[in-house]
Amino acid sequence: MFQEWQDKFVNNFITDDRWKYIADGLVTTLQVTFFAVIIGIVLGFLVAVVRSTYDKTGKLGILNALCKLYLTVIRGTPVVVQLLIIYFVIFGSARDISKVAVAVMAFGFNSGAYVAEIFRSGIMSVDSGQFEAGRSLGFNYVQTMRYIIMPQAFKNVLPALCNEFIVLLKETSVSGYIALQDLTKGGDIIRSRTYDAMMPLLAVAVIYLTMVIIFTKLVNILERRLRSSDH
Amino acid sequence: MTTDYGDTLIKVQDLHKVFGELKALNGISEEIRKGEVVVIVGPSGSGKSTFLRSLNLLEEPSGGQIFFEGEDITDKKVDINKHRQKMGMVFQHFNLFPHKTILQNITLAPVKLLKKSREEAEKRAMELLALVGLEEKADAYPAQLSGGQKQRIAIVRSLAMDPEVMLFDEPTSALDPEMVGEVLELMKKLARDGMTMVVVTHEMGFAKEVATRVIFVDEGQIKEQAGPEEFFGNPKDERLKEFLSKIL
């Protein structure tokens, strides 16, 4: 029994350095997640600012309509489809484009829509009296947002934001659809070489789980910190 | 009272404000002179808060003009932010910035808007905190303060901008009864020091004691105004008589 497991382990991970599919895949997954998160935050922040400026002042109507269209389309279609469209349609003729770059774009663009709504709810959750207090002191709209509303909104949404990144990390596992060798694809390649599904796929699952557990712990610590400064 | 007051600070001409169907302000014309303490009273929904909030354009008027220091601030070309710096406002719910310490609450606007140095702004803030007896709270956060303390800090935060006029929007209405006194005391001190004040309040004792003029607003209009003795002793408007009989 033990011998059999050991053989399987050696065959799946040691022979031909197959562990490298997992390791390289993990690096790719983390790369895609990291850069997609950055795009998601920047994009989400901008969209949220446009949307809440429109809600508060009625200005930026055209931009707001564009943002709404973006949110509707992105949130109304599966991320796999978005990934495929970006790779095969938008960059269909550019065959030499980096798959990592495509994945970063697709997941960043996708995440931005969810981050935008998280940020917006954060901005709208700050009491309107805060806004009035800022304006009555003589701050203009942008200054009031920057010094008074945003710091409070950001604090309110930090936990939700972190959760969005955990979701994103797991979502990148569909990158294999454009033949990008991420963590999931790496495990799947081993499966196709060794005809053993259990061990490589379990290994992949354990790695995702470990990362998610670590991030969740970090989020919990962060949440507790934030609450303690509320007294 | 025959005290002479200074120049006109705020002049309101035929001010209207409409919220959808509701006519909140229905043609108000009024002047506020330097050094006056004007108390505005009236039943709820009368438009008195809307009137006050229009003075610094927190409510944008639907019609009419407001002149502050001679300049028409309802003119779209005017930089309202510059004028608001000189019009302090105190809210019913304090609206202190919860993510900032008391000292930061007070120094934020002077540093960012008046371009004061941090040291200068903090020195002034500490003087003002000493004035209200809350120096030891400089590094506390708003959540650690009582309601009365919060409102005194909110007043200090406005004073730190060295305003020409202070607008008070029901400053004691959200306070526990035992904390009303400390806020009113501070406001009386400001009035004695010559601050121009416009106060919407239900505190008739305050009105009697420190107001130079009391205005009765009802249905979006000024129905009566007089010095406090005349106003409370000999009201003429029927609605005002009814109003006073209910609250006194």
XYZ file of C-alpha atoms in Angstrom:
479
model
C 0.000 0.000 0.000
C 2.612 2.515 1.095
C 4.918 1.335 -1.667
C 2.171 1.843 -4.215
C 1.601 5.448 -3.072
C 5.300 6.147 -3.126
C 5.545 4.870 -6.702
C 2.609 6.984 -7.736
C 4.162 10.023 -6.081
C 7.480 9.472 -7.815
C 5.769 8.864 -11.152
C 3.584 11.974 -10.870
C 6.011 14.483 -9.462
C 9.636 13.276 -9.617
C 9.949 11.482 -12.963
C 10.895 13.905 -15.759
C 10.775 16.706 -13.159
C 7.005 16.755 -13.448
C 6.719 18.816 -10.261
C 7.850 21.694 -12.414
C 4.435 21.771 -14.136
C 2.939 22.487 -10.730
C 5.637 24.935 -9.648
C 5.725 26.870 -12.926
C 1.931 26.804 -13.048
C 1.780 28.244 -9.540
C 4.116 31.074 -10.543
C 1.922 31.819 -13.576
C -1.251 31.727 -11.481
C 0.244 34.145 -8.957
C 1.518 36.425 -11.715
C -1.856 36.576 -13.423
C -3.667 37.118 -10.122
C -1.267 39.819 -8.939
C -1.404 41.946 -12.082
C -5.132 41.354 -12.578
C -5.706 42.581 -9.017
C -3.821 45.787 -9.781
C -5.796 46.390 -12.968
C -9.003 45.509 -11.111
C -8.320 48.018 -8.332
C -7.368 50.862 -10.662
C -10.249 50.238 -13.049
C -12.730 49.557 -10.264
C -11.684 52.706 -8.427
C -12.123 54.893 -11.515
C -15.497 53.407 -12.367
C -16.665 53.796 -8.763
C -15.606 57.454 -8.701
C -17.506 58.155 -11.923
C -20.593 56.297 -10.700
C -20.749 57.895 -7.264
C -19.963 61.353 -8.654
C -22.954 60.882 -10.934
C -25.086 59.661 -8.028
C -24.101 62.610 -5.839
C -23.934 65.480 -8.301
C -25.602 64.345 -11.536
C -22.420 65.177 -13.466
C -20.435 62.858 -15.797
C -23.622 61.448 -17.351
C -21.986 60.023 -20.481
C -19.097 58.428 -18.603
C -21.584 57.001 -16.137
C -23.580 55.425 -18.958
C -20.400 53.867 -20.355
C -19.482 52.532 -16.927
C -22.942 51.047 -16.499
C -22.647 49.321 -19.867
C -19.270 47.915 -18.838
C -20.664 46.639 -15.541
C -23.693 45.061 -17.188
C -21.706 43.257 -19.867
C -18.904 42.055 -17.609
C -21.148 40.914 -14.785
C -23.658 39.409 -17.172
C -21.294 37.081 -19.009
C -19.063 34.241 -17.780
C -15.421 35.062 -17.268
C -14.381 32.101 -19.449
C -16.283 33.580 -22.376
C -14.645 36.958 -21.776
C -11.244 35.299 -21.693
C -11.910 33.445 -24.951
C -13.215 36.573 -26.680
C -10.199 38.624 -25.667
C -7.800 35.923 -26.817
C -9.471 34.647 -30.001
C -11.445 37.693 -31.148
C -9.786 40.864 -29.943
C -6.247 39.524 -30.250
C -7.261 36.901 -32.789
C -4.846 38.127 -35.420
C -2.011 38.772 -32.991
C -0.870 35.194 -32.521
C 2.394 36.135 -30.833
C 0.717 37.918 -27.909
C 1.656 36.647 -24.466
C -1.053 34.462 -22.971
C -0.197 35.748 -19.534
C -0.889 39.284 -20.756
C -4.242 38.206 -22.196
C -5.202 36.459 -18.970
C -4.144 39.503 -16.920
C -6.302 41.713 -19.128
C -9.307 39.420 -19.043
C -9.272 38.827 -15.289
C -8.323 42.432 -14.524
C -11.135 43.727 -16.675
C -13.529 41.253 -15.097
C -12.465 41.977 -11.539
C -12.695 45.737 -12.123
C -16.458 45.434 -12.509
C -16.855 43.737 -9.138
C -14.329 45.991 -7.419
C -16.172 49.030 -8.822
C -19.379 48.005 -7.109
C -17.534 47.246 -3.886
C -15.900 50.686 -3.917
C -19.156 52.383 -4.838
C -21.053 50.777 -1.998
C -18.201 51.879 0.273
C -18.413 55.473 -0.913
C -22.193 55.524 -0.606
C -22.024 53.997 2.874
C -20.198 57.047 4.236
C -22.749 59.291 5.935
C -23.808 62.249 3.772
C -23.120 64.510 6.743
C -19.413 63.820 6.236
C -19.684 65.178 2.735
C -21.567 68.255 3.921
C -19.058 68.880 6.691
C -16.222 68.779 4.173
C -17.945 71.082 1.717
C -19.002 73.522 4.444
C -15.365 73.927 5.510
C -14.570 75.023 1.953
C -13.197 71.814 0.463
C -14.184 71.305 -3.159
C -15.730 68.054 -4.377
C -12.432 66.352 -5.187
C -10.756 67.413 -1.944
C -13.751 66.250 0.080
C -13.599 62.881 -1.648
C -9.868 62.578 -1.158
C -9.425 63.717 2.438
C -12.744 62.738 3.990
C -14.847 60.241 2.027
C -12.285 57.916 0.433
C -10.290 57.076 3.573
C -13.508 56.044 5.319
C -14.886 54.220 2.276
C -11.652 52.320 1.792
C -11.641 51.191 5.385
C -15.238 50.023 5.087
C -14.631 47.913 1.972
C -11.203 46.475 2.730
C -12.562 43.082 3.844
C -14.868 42.799 0.817
C -11.983 43.796 -1.416
C -9.742 41.081 0.001
C -12.473 38.508 -0.558
C -12.751 39.599 -4.179
C -9.059 38.796 -4.600
C -9.507 35.343 -3.139
C -12.282 34.761 -5.673
C -10.041 36.069 -8.435
C -7.200 33.742 -7.471
C -9.519 30.766 -7.880
C -11.110 32.098 -11.064
C -7.776 32.204 -12.879
C -7.972 28.388 -12.919
C -9.903 28.631 -16.203
C -6.817 30.075 -17.925
C -6.299 26.637 -19.468
C -9.025 27.511 -21.971
C -6.490 29.613 -23.839
C -3.798 26.974 -23.191
C -2.063 29.090 -20.594
C -0.179 26.765 -18.273
C -1.350 27.942 -14.894
C -1.500 25.841 -11.745
C -4.638 23.950 -12.773
C -3.399 23.313 -16.276
C -0.059 22.140 -14.845
C -1.801 19.503 -12.758
C -3.919 18.501 -15.700
C -0.862 18.064 -17.929
C 0.623 15.660 -15.392
C -2.661 13.758 -15.384
C -2.512 13.380 -19.154
C 1.080 12.089 -18.960
C 0.685 9.636 -16.092
C -2.993 8.682 -16.524
C -3.289 9.212 -12.782
C -5.906 11.836 -12.018
C -6.065 11.758 -8.257
C -2.616 12.748 -7.152
C -1.837 15.722 -9.417
C -5.345 17.172 -9.126
C -5.406 16.721 -5.360
C -2.039 18.437 -5.189
C -3.450 21.355 -7.180
C -6.505 21.538 -4.933
C -4.372 21.497 -1.784
C -2.214 24.332 -3.085
C -5.266 26.511 -3.885
C -6.782 25.669 -0.524
C -3.586 26.537 1.321
C -3.324 29.898 -0.426
C -6.965 30.717 0.237
C -6.666 29.746 3.896
C -3.587 31.930 4.305
C -5.273 34.910 2.602
C -8.441 34.438 4.624
C -6.399 34.446 7.832
C -4.706 37.649 6.734
C -8.075 39.236 5.967
C -9.365 38.231 9.399
C -6.353 39.775 11.102
C -6.840 42.927 9.045
C -10.541 43.101 9.918
C -9.787 42.769 13.609
C -7.186 45.549 13.351
C -9.642 47.847 11.608
C -12.314 47.207 14.184
C -9.988 47.828 17.112
C -9.263 51.358 15.826
C -12.993 52.057 15.959
C -12.984 51.744 19.756
C -32.250 97.278 21.808
C -30.711 100.049 19.813
C -27.229 98.709 19.386
C -25.725 99.606 16.063
C -24.360 96.736 14.085
C -21.716 96.796 11.427
C -22.023 96.388 7.704
C -24.311 93.906 6.072
C -22.557 90.539 5.924
C -25.220 88.435 4.268
C -28.049 89.766 2.159
C -30.760 87.428 0.931
C -33.149 88.500 -1.824
C -36.375 86.702 -2.635
C -34.976 83.242 -1.916
C -36.923 80.232 -3.216
C -36.238 76.550 -2.816
C -38.341 73.779 -4.287
C -37.953 70.077 -3.542
C -40.000 68.361 -6.240
C -43.555 69.410 -5.370
C -42.674 70.905 -2.016
C -42.015 74.622 -1.745
C -39.541 74.708 1.136
C -38.666 78.390 0.799
C -41.203 80.798 -0.569
C -39.571 84.161 -1.088
C -37.335 85.096 1.838
C -35.515 88.405 1.929
C -33.283 89.176 4.881
C -30.073 90.842 5.963
C -27.559 89.692 8.513
C -25.195 92.349 9.852
C -21.795 91.905 11.422
C -21.969 91.108 15.116
C -25.616 90.052 15.100
C -26.860 86.889 16.753
C -29.928 85.918 14.769
C -31.991 83.033 16.081
C -34.406 81.353 13.691
C -37.344 79.432 15.121
C -40.331 77.745 13.615
C -42.263 74.473 13.490
C -40.628 71.454 11.908
C -40.903 71.484 8.147
C -41.200 75.272 8.138
C -38.077 75.691 6.026
C -35.861 77.186 8.721
C -33.072 74.624 8.270
C -33.322 74.899 4.489
C -32.952 78.640 4.804
C -29.844 78.280 6.968
C -28.323 75.649 4.684
C -28.948 77.899 1.697
C -26.771 80.631 3.162
C -23.595 78.667 2.331
C -25.251 76.957 -0.633
C -25.335 73.467 0.909
C -28.836 73.718 -0.485
C -28.777 75.257 -3.915
C -31.529 77.866 -4.163
C -34.156 77.422 -6.865
C -34.497 81.163 -7.163
C -33.335 84.427 -5.626
C -29.919 85.738 -4.686
C -27.576 85.571 -1.730
C -24.889 88.186 -1.270
C -21.995 87.434 1.058
C -19.696 90.382 1.737
C -21.311 92.095 -1.228
C -20.715 89.309 -3.711
C -23.546 87.322 -5.269
C -22.612 83.743 -4.322
C -25.516 82.261 -6.286
C -23.669 83.387 -9.421
C -22.294 80.236 -11.057
C -18.989 81.952 -11.783
C -18.265 82.534 -8.105
C -15.915 80.101 -6.359
C -18.260 79.073 -3.546
C -15.495 77.125 -1.798
C -13.608 80.363 -1.055
C -16.709 81.850 0.544
C -17.555 78.738 2.504
C -14.164 78.995 4.193
C -15.468 82.152 5.867
C -18.833 80.674 6.836
C -18.456 78.127 9.598
C -21.214 75.584 9.911
C -22.211 73.421 12.860
C -24.529 70.480 12.272
C -27.090 68.690 14.390
C -25.125 65.437 14.111
C -21.671 67.026 14.595
C -20.198 65.317 11.510
C -16.713 65.041 12.931
C -14.380 62.992 10.760
C -14.249 59.602 12.535
C -11.006 58.480 10.882
C -9.084 61.470 12.187
C -8.019 62.507 15.687
C -9.515 65.613 17.249
C -6.394 67.603 16.428
C -6.464 66.380 12.819
C -10.166 67.215 12.580
C -9.381 70.794 13.564
C -6.208 71.295 11.520
C -7.231 69.578 8.264
C -8.943 72.560 6.638
C -6.521 75.267 7.861
C -3.542 73.254 6.574
C -5.043 72.206 3.237
C -7.107 75.298 2.427
C -5.478 78.216 4.236
C -2.017 76.736 3.583
C -1.048 77.174 7.202
C 1.997 75.248 8.403
C 1.223 72.205 10.518
C 2.863 73.803 13.590
C 0.911 77.012 13.173
C -2.386 75.158 12.687
C -1.765 72.903 15.675
C -0.821 75.829 17.871
C -4.078 77.571 16.982
C -6.004 74.316 17.443
C -4.582 73.872 20.937
C -5.541 77.458 21.830
C -9.086 76.779 20.691
C -9.181 73.452 22.533
C -8.066 75.287 25.664
C -10.922 77.742 25.119
C -13.421 74.866 25.318
C -11.474 72.948 27.968
C -10.777 69.885 25.832
C -6.984 70.078 25.368
C -6.543 66.587 26.771
C -8.688 65.180 23.957
C -6.361 66.364 21.179
C -5.169 62.873 20.325
C -8.476 61.081 20.940
C -10.806 59.957 18.161
C -14.374 61.299 17.876
C -15.829 57.913 18.898
C -14.210 58.363 22.327
C -16.056 61.619 23.029
C -19.494 62.370 24.481
C -22.072 64.141 22.317
C -21.527 67.473 24.032
C -17.771 67.171 23.606
C -18.192 66.266 19.932
C -20.310 69.330 19.290
C -17.838 71.598 21.048
C -15.077 70.131 18.883
C -17.221 70.660 15.777
C -17.562 74.324 16.753
C -13.815 74.551 17.302
C -13.199 72.952 13.909
C -15.209 75.728 12.265
C -13.571 78.435 14.374
C -10.134 77.260 13.258
C -10.923 78.702 9.823
C -11.461 82.151 11.417
C -14.923 82.506 9.851
C -16.800 85.782 9.438
C -20.049 84.125 10.443
C -21.083 80.892 12.153
C -24.186 78.997 11.046
C -25.711 76.608 13.576
C -28.228 74.012 12.382
C -30.037 72.765 15.502
C -26.718 72.273 17.328
C -28.243 70.833 20.501
C -31.110 68.753 19.096
C -29.171 65.470 19.010
C -27.725 65.879 22.492
C -28.704 64.263 25.746
C -30.331 66.919 27.957
C -27.433 67.067 30.400
C -25.059 67.975 27.579
C -27.067 70.803 26.059
C -25.767 73.291 28.617
C -22.091 72.943 27.786
C -22.720 73.594 24.090
C -24.988 76.560 24.741
C -22.408 78.013 27.137
C -19.799 77.903 24.386
C -22.182 79.508 21.918
C -22.955 82.266 24.411
C -19.244 82.852 24.845
C -18.861 83.214 21.074
C -21.767 85.637 20.942
C -20.274 87.763 23.718
C -16.960 87.840 21.839
C -18.749 89.450 18.899
C -19.071 86.502 16.517
C -21.796 86.925 13.931
C -24.123 83.962 14.369
C -27.199 82.558 12.680
C -28.762 79.862 14.811
C -31.632 77.501 14.077
C -32.682 76.098 17.419
C -35.498 75.049 19.714
C -33.660 76.463 22.742
C -35.853 79.445 23.550
C -33.781 80.220 26.654
C -30.788 80.761 24.413
C -32.815 82.954 22.103
C -34.061 85.105 24.979
C -30.656 85.467 26.525
C -28.301 86.102 23.612
C -30.259 86.717 20.426
C -30.158 90.237 19.028
C -33.030 89.314 16.764
C -35.427 86.386 16.583
C -37.010 85.316 13.307
C -40.118 83.175 13.003
C -40.219 81.094 9.832
C -43.336 79.255 8.734
C -44.389 77.832 5.370
C -41.113 78.925 3.827
C -41.578 82.575 4.730
C -40.527 84.953 7.466
C -43.756 85.606 9.336
C -42.412 87.780 12.112
C -39.189 89.101 13.528
C -38.251 91.255 16.485
C -35.824 91.650 19.361
C -36.246 88.790 21.852
C -38.243 90.772 24.437
C -40.750 91.954 21.869
C -40.749 88.590 20.082
C -41.582 86.515 23.145
C -43.438 89.187 25.122
C -45.680 90.548 22.448
C -46.019 88.249 19.443
C -48.409 89.424 16.713
C -48.617 86.684 14.106
C -51.330 84.143 14.941
C -49.161 81.163 13.946
C -46.335 82.473 16.111
C -48.649 82.837 19.109
C -49.790 79.270 18.607
C -46.190 78.081 18.172
C -45.002 79.857 21.317
C -47.915 78.575 23.375
C -46.895 75.027 22.494
C -43.212 75.275 23.295
C -43.002 77.723 26.189
